mmCIF file of C-alpha atoms in Angstrom:
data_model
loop_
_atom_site.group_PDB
_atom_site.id
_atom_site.type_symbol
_atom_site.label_atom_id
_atom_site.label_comp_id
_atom_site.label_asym_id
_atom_site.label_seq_id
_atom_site.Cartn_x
_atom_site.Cartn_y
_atom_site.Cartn_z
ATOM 1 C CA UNK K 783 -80.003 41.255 -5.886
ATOM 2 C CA UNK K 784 -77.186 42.951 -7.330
ATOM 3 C CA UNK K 785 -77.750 45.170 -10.493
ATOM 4 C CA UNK K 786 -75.153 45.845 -13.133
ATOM 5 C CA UNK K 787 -75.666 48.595 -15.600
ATOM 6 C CA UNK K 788 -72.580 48.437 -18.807
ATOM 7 C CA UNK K 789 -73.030 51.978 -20.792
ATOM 8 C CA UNK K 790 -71.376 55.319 -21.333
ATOM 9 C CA UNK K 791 -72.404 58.393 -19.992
ATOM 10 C CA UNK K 792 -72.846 59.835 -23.708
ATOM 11 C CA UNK K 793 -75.305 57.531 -24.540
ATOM 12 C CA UNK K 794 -79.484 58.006 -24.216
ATOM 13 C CA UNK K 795 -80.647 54.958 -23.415
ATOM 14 C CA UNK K 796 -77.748 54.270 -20.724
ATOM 15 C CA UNK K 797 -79.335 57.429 -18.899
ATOM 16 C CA UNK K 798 -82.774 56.479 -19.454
ATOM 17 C CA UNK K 799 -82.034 53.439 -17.537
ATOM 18 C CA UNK K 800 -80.227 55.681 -15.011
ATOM 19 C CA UNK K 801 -83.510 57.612 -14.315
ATOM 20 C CA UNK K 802 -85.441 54.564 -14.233
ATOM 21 C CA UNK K 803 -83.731 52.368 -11.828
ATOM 22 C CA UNK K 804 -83.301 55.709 -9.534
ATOM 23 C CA UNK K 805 -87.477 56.345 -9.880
ATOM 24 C CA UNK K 806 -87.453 53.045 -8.874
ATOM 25 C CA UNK K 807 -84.765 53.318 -5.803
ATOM 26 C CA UNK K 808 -83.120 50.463 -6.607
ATOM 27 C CA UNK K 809 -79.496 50.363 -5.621
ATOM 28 C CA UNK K 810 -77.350 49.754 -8.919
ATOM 29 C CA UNK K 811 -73.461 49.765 -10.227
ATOM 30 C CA UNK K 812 -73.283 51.908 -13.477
ATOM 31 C CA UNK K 813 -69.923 50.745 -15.383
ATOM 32 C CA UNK K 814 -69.080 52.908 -17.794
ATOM 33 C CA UNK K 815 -67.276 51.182 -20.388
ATOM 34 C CA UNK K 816 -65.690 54.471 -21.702
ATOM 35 C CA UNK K 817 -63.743 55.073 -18.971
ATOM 36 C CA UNK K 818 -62.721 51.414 -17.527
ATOM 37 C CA UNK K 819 -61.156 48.960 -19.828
ATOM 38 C CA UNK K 820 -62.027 46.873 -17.491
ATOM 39 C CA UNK K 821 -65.770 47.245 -17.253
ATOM 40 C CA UNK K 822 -65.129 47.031 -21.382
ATOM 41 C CA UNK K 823 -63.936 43.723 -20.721
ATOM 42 C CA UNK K 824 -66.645 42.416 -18.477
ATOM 43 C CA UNK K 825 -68.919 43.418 -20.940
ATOM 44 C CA UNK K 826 -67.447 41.695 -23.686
ATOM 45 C CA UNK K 827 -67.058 38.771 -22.031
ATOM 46 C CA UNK K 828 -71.103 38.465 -21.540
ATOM 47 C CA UNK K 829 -71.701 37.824 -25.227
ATOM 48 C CA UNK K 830 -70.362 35.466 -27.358
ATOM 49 C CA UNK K 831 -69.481 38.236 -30.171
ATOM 50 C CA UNK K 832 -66.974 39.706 -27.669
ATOM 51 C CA UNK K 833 -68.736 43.351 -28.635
ATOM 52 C CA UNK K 834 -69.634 46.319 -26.199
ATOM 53 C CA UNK K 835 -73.238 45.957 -26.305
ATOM 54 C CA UNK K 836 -74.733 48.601 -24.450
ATOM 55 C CA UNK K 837 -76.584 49.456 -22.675
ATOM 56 C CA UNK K 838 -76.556 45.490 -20.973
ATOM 57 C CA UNK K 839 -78.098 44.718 -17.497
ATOM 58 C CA UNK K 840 -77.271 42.375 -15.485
ATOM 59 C CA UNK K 841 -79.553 41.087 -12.351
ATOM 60 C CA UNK K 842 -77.711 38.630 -10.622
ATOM 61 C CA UNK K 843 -77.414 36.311 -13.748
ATOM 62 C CA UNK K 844 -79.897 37.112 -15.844
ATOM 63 C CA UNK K 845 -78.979 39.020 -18.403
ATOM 64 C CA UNK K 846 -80.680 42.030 -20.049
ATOM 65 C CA UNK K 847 -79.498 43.785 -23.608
ATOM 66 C CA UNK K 848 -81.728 46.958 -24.565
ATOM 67 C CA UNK K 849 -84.787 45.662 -22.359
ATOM 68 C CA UNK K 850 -88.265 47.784 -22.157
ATOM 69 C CA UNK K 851 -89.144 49.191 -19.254
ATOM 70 C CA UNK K 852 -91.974 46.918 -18.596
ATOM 71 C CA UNK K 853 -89.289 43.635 -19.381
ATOM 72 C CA UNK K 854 -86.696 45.714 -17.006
ATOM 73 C CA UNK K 855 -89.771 45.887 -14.746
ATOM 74 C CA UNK K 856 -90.767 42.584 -14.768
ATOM 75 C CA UNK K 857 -87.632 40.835 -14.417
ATOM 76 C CA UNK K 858 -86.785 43.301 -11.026
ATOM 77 C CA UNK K 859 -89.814 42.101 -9.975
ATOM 78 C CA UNK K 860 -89.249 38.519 -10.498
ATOM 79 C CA UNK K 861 -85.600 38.757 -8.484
ATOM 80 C CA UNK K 862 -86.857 40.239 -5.556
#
């Protein structure tokens, strides 16, 4: 399962997420969508409203915007 993170380094919840998939040990890609216009761009292109909604996971294809820990927990659970 590959696991996307979209966030910037500035914000809280994108390094809450950090923490939790590295408590977990879960291997993950954080794109921060600061610093790559092209990581911008992925982003964008997962919603509809072409916005930077962040933080966004992505697990293979499902999609996660804001998620709990116990729905990001869940849903790792269910794809592995």
């Amino acid at each position: 399962m590959k696991i996307k993170l979209y966030g910037t380094s500035q914000c809280h919840k994108t390094q809450h997420y950090i923490k939790v998939l590295n408590e977990i040990g879960l291997p993950y890609s954080f794109l921060d969508v600061d610093i790559n216009e092209d990581y911008a761009e992925e982003l964008r292109n997962l919603y509809t409203n072409k916005k930077l909604n962040f933080p966004t996971l992505t697990l293979g294809t499902k999609k996660l915007r804001n998620p709990s820990d116990a729905e990001l927990i869940k849903w790792i659970d269910q794809l592995k």
